[in-house]
mmCIF file of C-alpha atoms in Angstrom:
data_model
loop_
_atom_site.group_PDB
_atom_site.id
_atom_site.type_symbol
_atom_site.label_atom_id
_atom_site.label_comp_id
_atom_site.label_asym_id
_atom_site.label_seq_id
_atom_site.Cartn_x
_atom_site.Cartn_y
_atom_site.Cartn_z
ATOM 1 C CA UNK A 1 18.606 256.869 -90.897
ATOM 2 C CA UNK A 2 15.956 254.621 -89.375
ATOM 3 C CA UNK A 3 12.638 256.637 -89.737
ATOM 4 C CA UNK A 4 9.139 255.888 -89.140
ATOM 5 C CA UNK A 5 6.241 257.668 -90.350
ATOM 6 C CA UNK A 6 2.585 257.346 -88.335
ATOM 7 C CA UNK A 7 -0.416 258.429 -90.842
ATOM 8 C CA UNK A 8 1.776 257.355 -93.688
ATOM 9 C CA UNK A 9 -1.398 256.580 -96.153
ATOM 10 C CA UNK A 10 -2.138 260.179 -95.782
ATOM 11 C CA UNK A 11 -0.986 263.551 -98.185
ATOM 12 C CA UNK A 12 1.993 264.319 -96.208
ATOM 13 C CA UNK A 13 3.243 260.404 -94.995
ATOM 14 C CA UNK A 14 3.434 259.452 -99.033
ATOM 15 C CA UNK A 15 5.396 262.995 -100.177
ATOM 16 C CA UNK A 16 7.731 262.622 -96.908
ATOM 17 C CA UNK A 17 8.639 258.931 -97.589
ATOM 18 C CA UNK A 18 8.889 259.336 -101.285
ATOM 19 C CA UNK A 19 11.851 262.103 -100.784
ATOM 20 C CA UNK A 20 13.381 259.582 -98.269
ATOM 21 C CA UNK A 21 13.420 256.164 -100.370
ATOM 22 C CA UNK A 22 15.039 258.048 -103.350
ATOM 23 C CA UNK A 23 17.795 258.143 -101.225
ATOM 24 C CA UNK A 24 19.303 254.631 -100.037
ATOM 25 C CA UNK A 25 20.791 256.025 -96.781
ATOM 26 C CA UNK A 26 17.065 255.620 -95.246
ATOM 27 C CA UNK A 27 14.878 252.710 -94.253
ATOM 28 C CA UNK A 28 11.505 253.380 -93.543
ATOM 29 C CA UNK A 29 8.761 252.018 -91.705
ATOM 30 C CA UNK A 30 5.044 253.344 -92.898
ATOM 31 C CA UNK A 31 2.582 253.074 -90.642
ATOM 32 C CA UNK A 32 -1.414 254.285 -90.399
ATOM 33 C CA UNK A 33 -4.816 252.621 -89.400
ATOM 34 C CA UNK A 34 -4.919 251.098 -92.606
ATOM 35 C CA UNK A 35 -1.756 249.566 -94.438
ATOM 36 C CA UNK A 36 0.191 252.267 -96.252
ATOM 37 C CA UNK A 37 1.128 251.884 -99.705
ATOM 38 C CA UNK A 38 4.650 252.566 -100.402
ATOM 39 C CA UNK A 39 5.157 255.266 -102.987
ATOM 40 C CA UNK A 40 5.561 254.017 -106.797
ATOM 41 C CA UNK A 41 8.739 254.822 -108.393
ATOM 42 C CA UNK A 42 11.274 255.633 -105.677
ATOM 43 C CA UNK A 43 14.418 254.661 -106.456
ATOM 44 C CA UNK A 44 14.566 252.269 -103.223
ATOM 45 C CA UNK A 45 11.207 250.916 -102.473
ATOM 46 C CA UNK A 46 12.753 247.650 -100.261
ATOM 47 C CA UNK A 47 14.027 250.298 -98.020
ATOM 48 C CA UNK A 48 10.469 250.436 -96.602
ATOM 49 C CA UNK A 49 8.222 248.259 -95.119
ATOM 50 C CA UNK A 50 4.255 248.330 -93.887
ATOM 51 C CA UNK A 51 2.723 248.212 -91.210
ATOM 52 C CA UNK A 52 -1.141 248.138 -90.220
ATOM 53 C CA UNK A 53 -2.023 249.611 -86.876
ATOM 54 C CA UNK A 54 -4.010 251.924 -84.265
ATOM 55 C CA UNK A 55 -1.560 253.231 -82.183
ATOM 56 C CA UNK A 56 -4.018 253.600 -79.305
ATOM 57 C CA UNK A 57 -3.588 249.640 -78.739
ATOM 58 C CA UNK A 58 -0.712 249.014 -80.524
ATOM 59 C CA UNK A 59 1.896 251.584 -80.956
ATOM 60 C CA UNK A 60 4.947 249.325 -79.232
ATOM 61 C CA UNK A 61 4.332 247.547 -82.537
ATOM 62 C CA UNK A 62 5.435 249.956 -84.543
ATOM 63 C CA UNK A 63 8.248 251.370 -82.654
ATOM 64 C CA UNK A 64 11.882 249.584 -82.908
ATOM 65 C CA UNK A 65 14.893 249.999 -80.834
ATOM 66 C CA UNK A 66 17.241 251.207 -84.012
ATOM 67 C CA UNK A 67 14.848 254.187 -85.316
ATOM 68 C CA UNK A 68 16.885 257.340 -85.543
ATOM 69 C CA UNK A 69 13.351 259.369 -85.769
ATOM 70 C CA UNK A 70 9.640 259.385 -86.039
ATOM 71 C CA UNK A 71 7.277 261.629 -88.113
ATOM 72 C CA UNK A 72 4.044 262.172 -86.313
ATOM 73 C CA UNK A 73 1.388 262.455 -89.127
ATOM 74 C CA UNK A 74 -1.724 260.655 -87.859
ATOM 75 C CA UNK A 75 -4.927 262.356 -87.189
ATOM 76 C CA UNK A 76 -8.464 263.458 -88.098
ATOM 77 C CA UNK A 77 -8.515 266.709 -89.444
ATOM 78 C CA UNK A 78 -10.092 269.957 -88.373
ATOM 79 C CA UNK A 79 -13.615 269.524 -89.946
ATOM 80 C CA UNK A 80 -13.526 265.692 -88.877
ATOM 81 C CA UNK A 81 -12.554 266.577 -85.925
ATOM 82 C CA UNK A 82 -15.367 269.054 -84.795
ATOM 83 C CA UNK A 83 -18.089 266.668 -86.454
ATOM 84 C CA UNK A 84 -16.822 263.646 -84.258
ATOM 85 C CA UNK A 85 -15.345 264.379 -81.245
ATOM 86 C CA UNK A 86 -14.760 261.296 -79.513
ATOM 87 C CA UNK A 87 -13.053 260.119 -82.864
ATOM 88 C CA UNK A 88 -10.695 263.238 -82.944
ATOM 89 C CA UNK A 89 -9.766 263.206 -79.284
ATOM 90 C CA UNK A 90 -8.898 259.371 -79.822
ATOM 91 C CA UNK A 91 -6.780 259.961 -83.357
ATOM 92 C CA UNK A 92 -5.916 263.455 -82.625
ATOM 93 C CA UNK A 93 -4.770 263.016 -78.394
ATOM 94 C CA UNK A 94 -5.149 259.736 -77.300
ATOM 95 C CA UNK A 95 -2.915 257.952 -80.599
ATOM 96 C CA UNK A 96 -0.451 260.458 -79.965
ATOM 97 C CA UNK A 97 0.178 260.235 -76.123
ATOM 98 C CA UNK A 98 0.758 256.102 -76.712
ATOM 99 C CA UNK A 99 2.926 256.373 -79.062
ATOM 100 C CA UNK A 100 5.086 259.039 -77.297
ATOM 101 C CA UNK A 101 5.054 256.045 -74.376
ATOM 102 C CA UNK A 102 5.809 253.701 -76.808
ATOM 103 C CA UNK A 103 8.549 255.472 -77.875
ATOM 104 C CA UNK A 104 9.496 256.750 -74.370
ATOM 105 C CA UNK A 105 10.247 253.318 -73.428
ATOM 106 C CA UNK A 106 11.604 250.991 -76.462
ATOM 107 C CA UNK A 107 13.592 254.301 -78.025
ATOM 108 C CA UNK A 108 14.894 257.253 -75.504
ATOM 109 C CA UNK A 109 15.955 260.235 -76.624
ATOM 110 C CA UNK A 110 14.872 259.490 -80.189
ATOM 111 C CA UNK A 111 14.039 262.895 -82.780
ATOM 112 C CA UNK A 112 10.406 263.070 -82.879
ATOM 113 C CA UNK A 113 8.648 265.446 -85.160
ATOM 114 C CA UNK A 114 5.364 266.309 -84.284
ATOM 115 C CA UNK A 115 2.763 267.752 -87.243
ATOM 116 C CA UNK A 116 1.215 270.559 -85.168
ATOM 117 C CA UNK A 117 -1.113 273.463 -86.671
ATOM 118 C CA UNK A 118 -1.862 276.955 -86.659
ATOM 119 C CA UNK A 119 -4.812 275.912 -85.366
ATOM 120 C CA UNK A 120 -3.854 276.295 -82.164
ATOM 121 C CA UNK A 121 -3.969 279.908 -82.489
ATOM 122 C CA UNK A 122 -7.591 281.519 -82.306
ATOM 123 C CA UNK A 123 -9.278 285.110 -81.849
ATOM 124 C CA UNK A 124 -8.568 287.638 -80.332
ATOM 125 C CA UNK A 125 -4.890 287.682 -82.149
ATOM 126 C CA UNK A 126 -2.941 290.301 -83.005
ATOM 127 C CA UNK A 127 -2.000 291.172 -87.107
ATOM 128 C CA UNK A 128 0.812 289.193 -86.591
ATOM 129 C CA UNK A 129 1.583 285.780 -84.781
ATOM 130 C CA UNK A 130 5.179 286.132 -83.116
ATOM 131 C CA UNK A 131 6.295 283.286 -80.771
ATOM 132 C CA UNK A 132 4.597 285.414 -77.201
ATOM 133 C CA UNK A 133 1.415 284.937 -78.650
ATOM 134 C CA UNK A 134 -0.381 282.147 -76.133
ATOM 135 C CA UNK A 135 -2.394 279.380 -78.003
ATOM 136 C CA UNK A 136 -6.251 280.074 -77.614
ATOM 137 C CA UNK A 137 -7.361 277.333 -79.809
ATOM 138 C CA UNK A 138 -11.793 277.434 -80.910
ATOM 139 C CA UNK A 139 -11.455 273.786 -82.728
ATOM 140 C CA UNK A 140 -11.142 270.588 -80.385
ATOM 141 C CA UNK A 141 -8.680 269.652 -83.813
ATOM 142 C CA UNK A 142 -6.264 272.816 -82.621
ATOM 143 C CA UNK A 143 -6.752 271.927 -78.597
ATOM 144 C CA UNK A 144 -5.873 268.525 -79.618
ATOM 145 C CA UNK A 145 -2.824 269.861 -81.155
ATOM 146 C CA UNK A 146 -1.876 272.156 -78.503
ATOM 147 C CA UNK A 147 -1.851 269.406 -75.670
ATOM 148 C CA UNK A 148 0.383 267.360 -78.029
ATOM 149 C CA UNK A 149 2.952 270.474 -77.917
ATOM 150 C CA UNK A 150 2.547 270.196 -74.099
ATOM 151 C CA UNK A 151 3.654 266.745 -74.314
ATOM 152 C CA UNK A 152 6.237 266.864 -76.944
ATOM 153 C CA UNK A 153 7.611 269.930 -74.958
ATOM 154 C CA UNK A 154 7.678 267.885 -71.058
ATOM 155 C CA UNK A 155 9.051 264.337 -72.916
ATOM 156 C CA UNK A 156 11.741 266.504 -74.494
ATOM 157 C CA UNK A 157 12.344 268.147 -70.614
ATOM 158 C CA UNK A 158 12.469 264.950 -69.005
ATOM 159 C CA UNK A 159 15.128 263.242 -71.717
ATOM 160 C CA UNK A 160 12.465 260.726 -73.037
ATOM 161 C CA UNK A 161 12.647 261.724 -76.850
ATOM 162 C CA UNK A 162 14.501 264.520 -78.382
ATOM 163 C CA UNK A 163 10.930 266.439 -80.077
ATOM 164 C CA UNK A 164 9.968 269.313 -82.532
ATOM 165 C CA UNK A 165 6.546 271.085 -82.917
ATOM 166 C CA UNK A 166 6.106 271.678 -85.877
ATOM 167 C CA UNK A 167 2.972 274.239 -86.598
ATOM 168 C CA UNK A 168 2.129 273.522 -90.390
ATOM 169 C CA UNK A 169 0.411 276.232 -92.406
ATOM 170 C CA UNK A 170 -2.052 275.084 -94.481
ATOM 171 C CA UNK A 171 -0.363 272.791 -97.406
ATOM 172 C CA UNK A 172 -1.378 274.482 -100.814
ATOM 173 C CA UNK A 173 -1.556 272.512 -103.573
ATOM 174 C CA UNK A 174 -2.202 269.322 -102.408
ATOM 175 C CA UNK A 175 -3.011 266.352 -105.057
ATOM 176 C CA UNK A 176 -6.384 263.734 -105.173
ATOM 177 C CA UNK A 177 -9.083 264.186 -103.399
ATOM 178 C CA UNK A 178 -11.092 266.651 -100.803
ATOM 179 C CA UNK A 179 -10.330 265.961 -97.347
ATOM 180 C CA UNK A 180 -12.056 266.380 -93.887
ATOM 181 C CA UNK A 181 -10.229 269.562 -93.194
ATOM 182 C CA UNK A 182 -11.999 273.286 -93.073
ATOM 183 C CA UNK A 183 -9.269 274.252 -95.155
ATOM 184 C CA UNK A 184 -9.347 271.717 -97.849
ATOM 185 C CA UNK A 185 -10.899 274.395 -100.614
ATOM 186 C CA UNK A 186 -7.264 276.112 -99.887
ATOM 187 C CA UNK A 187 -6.282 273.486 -102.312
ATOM 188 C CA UNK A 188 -9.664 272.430 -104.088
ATOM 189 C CA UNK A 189 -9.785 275.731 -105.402
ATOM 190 C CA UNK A 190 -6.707 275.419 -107.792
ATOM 191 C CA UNK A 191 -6.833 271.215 -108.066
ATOM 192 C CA UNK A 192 -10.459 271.186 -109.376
ATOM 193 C CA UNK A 193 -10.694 273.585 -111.828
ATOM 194 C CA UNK A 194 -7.164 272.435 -112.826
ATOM 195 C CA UNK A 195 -8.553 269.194 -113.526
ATOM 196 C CA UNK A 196 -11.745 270.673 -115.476
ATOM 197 C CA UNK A 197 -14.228 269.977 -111.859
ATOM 198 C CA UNK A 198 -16.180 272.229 -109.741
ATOM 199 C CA UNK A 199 -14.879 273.279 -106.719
ATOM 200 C CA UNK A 200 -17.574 275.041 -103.967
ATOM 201 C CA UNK A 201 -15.540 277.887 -101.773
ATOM 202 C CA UNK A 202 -17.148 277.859 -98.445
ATOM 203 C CA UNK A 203 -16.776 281.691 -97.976
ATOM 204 C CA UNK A 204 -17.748 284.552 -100.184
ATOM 205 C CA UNK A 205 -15.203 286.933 -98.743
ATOM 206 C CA UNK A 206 -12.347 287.076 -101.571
ATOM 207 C CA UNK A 207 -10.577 289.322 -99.126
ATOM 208 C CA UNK A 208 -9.819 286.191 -96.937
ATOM 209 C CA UNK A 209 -6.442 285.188 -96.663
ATOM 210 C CA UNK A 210 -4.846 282.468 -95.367
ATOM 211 C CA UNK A 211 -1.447 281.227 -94.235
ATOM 212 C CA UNK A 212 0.354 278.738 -96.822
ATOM 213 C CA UNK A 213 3.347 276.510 -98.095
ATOM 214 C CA UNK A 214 3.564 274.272 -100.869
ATOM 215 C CA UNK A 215 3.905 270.539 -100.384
ATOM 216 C CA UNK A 216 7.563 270.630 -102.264
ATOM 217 C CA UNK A 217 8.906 273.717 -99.388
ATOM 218 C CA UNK A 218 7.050 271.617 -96.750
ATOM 219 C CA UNK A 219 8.983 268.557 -97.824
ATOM 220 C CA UNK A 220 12.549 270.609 -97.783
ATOM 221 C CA UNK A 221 11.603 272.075 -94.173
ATOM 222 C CA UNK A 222 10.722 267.720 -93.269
ATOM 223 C CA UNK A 223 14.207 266.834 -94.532
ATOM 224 C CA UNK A 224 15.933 269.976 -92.510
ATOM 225 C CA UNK A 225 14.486 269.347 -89.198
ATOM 226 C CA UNK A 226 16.300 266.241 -88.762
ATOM 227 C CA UNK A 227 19.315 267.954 -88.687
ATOM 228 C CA UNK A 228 18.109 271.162 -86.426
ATOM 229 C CA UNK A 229 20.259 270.956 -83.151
ATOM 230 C CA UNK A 230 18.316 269.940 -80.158
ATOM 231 C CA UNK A 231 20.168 272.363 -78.250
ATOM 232 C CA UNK A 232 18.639 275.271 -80.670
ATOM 233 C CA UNK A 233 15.803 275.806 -78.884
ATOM 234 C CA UNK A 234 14.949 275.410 -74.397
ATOM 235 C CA UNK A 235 14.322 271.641 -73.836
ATOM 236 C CA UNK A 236 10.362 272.976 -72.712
ATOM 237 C CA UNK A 237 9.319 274.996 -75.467
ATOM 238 C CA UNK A 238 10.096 272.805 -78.948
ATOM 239 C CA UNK A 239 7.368 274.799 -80.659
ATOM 240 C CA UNK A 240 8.288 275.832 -84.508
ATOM 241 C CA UNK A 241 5.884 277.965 -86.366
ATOM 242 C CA UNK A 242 6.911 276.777 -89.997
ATOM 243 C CA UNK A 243 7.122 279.307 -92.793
ATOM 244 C CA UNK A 244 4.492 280.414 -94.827
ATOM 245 C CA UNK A 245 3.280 283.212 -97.006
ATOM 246 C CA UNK A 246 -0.112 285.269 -96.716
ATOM 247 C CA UNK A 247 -2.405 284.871 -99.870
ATOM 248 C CA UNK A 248 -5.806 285.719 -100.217
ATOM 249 C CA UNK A 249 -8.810 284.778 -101.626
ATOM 250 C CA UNK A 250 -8.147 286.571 -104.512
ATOM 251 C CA UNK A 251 -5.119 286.429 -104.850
ATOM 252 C CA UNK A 252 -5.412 282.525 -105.398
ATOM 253 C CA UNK A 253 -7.995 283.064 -107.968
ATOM 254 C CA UNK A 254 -5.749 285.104 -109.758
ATOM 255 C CA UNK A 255 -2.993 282.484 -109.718
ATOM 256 C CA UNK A 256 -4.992 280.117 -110.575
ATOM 257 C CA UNK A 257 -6.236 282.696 -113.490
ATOM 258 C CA UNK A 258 -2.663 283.174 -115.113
ATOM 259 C CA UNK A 259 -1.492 279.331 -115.064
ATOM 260 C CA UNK A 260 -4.639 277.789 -115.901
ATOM 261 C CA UNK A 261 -6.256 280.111 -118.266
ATOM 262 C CA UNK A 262 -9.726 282.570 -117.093
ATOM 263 C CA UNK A 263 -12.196 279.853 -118.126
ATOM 264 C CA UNK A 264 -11.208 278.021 -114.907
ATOM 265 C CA UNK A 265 -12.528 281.003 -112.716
ATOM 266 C CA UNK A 266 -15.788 279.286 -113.920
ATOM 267 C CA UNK A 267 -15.511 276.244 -111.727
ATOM 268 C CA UNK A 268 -14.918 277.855 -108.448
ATOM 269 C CA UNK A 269 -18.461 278.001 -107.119
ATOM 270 C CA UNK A 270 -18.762 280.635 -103.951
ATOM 271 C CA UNK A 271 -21.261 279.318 -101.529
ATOM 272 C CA UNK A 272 -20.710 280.511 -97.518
ATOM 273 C CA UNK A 273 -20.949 277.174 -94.924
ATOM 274 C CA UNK A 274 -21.708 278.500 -91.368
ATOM 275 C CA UNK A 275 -20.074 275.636 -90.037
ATOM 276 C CA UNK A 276 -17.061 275.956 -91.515
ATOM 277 C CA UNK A 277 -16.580 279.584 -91.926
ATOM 278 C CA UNK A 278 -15.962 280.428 -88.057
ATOM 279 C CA UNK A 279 -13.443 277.774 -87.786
ATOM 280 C CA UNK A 280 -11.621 279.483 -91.268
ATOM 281 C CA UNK A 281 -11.596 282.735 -89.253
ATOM 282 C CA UNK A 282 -10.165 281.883 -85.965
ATOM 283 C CA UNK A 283 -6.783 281.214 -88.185
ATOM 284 C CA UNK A 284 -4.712 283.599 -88.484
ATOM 285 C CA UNK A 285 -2.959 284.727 -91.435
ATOM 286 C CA UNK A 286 0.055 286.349 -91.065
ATOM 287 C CA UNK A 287 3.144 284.968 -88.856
ATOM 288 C CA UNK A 288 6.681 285.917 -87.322
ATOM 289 C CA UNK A 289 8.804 283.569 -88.656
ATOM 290 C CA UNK A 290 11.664 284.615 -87.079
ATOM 291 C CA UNK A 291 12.555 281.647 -85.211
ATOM 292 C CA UNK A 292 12.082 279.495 -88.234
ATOM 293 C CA UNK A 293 14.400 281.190 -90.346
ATOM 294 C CA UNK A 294 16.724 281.507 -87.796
ATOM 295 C CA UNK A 295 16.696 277.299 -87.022
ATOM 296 C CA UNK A 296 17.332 277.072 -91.109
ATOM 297 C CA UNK A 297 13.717 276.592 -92.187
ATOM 298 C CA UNK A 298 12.502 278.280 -95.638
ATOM 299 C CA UNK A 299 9.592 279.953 -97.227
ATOM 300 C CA UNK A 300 8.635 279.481 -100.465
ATOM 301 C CA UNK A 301 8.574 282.342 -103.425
ATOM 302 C CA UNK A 302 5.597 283.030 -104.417
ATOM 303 C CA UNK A 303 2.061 280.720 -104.064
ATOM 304 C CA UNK A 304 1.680 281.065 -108.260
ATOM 305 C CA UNK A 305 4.890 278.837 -107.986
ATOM 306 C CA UNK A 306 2.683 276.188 -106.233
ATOM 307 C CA UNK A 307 0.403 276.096 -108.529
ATOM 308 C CA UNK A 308 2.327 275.777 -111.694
ATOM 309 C CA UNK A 309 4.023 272.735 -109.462
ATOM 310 C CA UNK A 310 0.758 271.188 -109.121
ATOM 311 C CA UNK A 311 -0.088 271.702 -112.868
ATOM 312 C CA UNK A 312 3.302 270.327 -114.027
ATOM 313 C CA UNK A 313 2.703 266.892 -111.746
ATOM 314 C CA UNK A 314 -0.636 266.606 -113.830
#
């Protein structure tokens, strides 16, 4: 398959197109605002090519006639989003809705897979999510997202690409550095002390919990929605809420506890940030995945899993 990836310097961009240049039935083309590296040791790295570009004045560059599919990845995320908000509606909205016209017109009926969020979910919600739930989003980063599903859902109507919405939970562990997101101590938690640094958790509820998938079930769940029938789901509602599992606070620290050893417990510094902490709470943290399963999609086993994965990559 032909396949371009949009945000491909980012997390998700480099795990997604490492998977798919280890295997030399796929070319890739990586794309972001700045020019993408293309992932050391995969098995096929002239499969891929670069490409520097903001898609809000130059997506038609980016887009080619053969792709067989595009992986929507760009963005600011939530925290970056809320601080700027000209610069989220513009990476977030704007990026998005020319490259779907981009795409619209050089590539129809083309698989698009859009990286949605549970952030389009906020309070009141009930203990569980289930598919009836309406989107009442309290981040411009999740109303960004939900007008993309709007869009994703009418192009798919109308014939003009063949889309999924994909609502990610939050990615747990992910490698190098803190990002912009409210949820990036979901991850700093177990990659700092992991790597002997301090991590600050910007709640002091341990009873938290939050909604979560490991980068290598994420991956799987990338790979499997290129095959997903189109006609699995109505042509106007392309909406996925991916699999996840529930963890806590606690629970995380205990992970972290029985891979790492009790001396890390020492590095996680518990300090509450009223900026971030009301964003954190209008997530919720328990799903139906019903649909998910159903369209093939998989959870993973258990989140101590994740984090020996992330201390066996060190």
């Amino acid at each position: 398959m032909h396949i371009l990836i949009t945000g491909a310097a980012g997390f998700l961009g480099q795990i997604l197109a490492t998977e798919l240049l280890n295997d030399p039935l796929h070319t890739v083309i990586l794309t972001d605002i700045i020019t993408p590296t293309i992932p050391q040791g995969t098995r096929y790295p002239q499969n891929a090519k670069t490409l520097q570009a903001d898609l809000c004045t130059a997506a038609s560059e980016v887009v080619e006639p053969t792709l067989d599919a595009a992986f929507l990845f760009h963005g600011i995320m939530s925290a970056g989003a809320e601080a700027n908000f000209e610069l989220g509606m513009r990476a977030n909205l704007d990026a998005t809705r020319s490259l779907l016209e981009a795409l619209r017109t050089t590539r129809p009926g083309v698989r698009v897979i859009y990286a949605s969020s549970e952030a389009v979910y906020g309070r009141p919600t009930p203990d569980i999510i289930t598919d009836a739930v309406t989107p009442t989003p309290e981040s411009s980063y999740g109303a960004a997202k939900a007008m993309c599903e709007l869009l994703i859902n009418d192009y798919t109507r109308r014939g003009f690409i063949n889309g999924f919405a994909l609502r990610f939970p939050t990615i747990s562990v992910r490698p190098g550095r803190p990002t912009a997101a409210a949820s990036s101590f979901l991850s700093g938690m177990i990659r700092e002390p992991l790597n002997g640094r301090e991590c600050v958790v910007p709640l002091t509820d341990r009873r938290f919990a939050a909604w979560l998938c490991s980068p290598r079930t994420l991956v799987a769940n990338l790979l499997h929605s290129l095959t997903v029938p189109s006609t699995a789901l109505p042509s106007h509602i392309r909406q996925v809420n991916l699999p996840g599992i529930c963890v806590t606070v606690q629970e995380m620290r205990d992970a972290l506890a029985r891979v790492g050893g009790e001396d890390r417990l020492n590095l996680l510094r518990e300090e509450e940030d009223p900026a971030l902490v009301p964003i954190l709470r209008s997530w919720p943290p328990r799903f139906d995945n019903a649909t998910a399963l159903r369209l093939g999609f998989q959870p993973d086993d258990s989140f101590e899993q994740a984090v020996r994965d992330y201390k066996d990559s060190l």
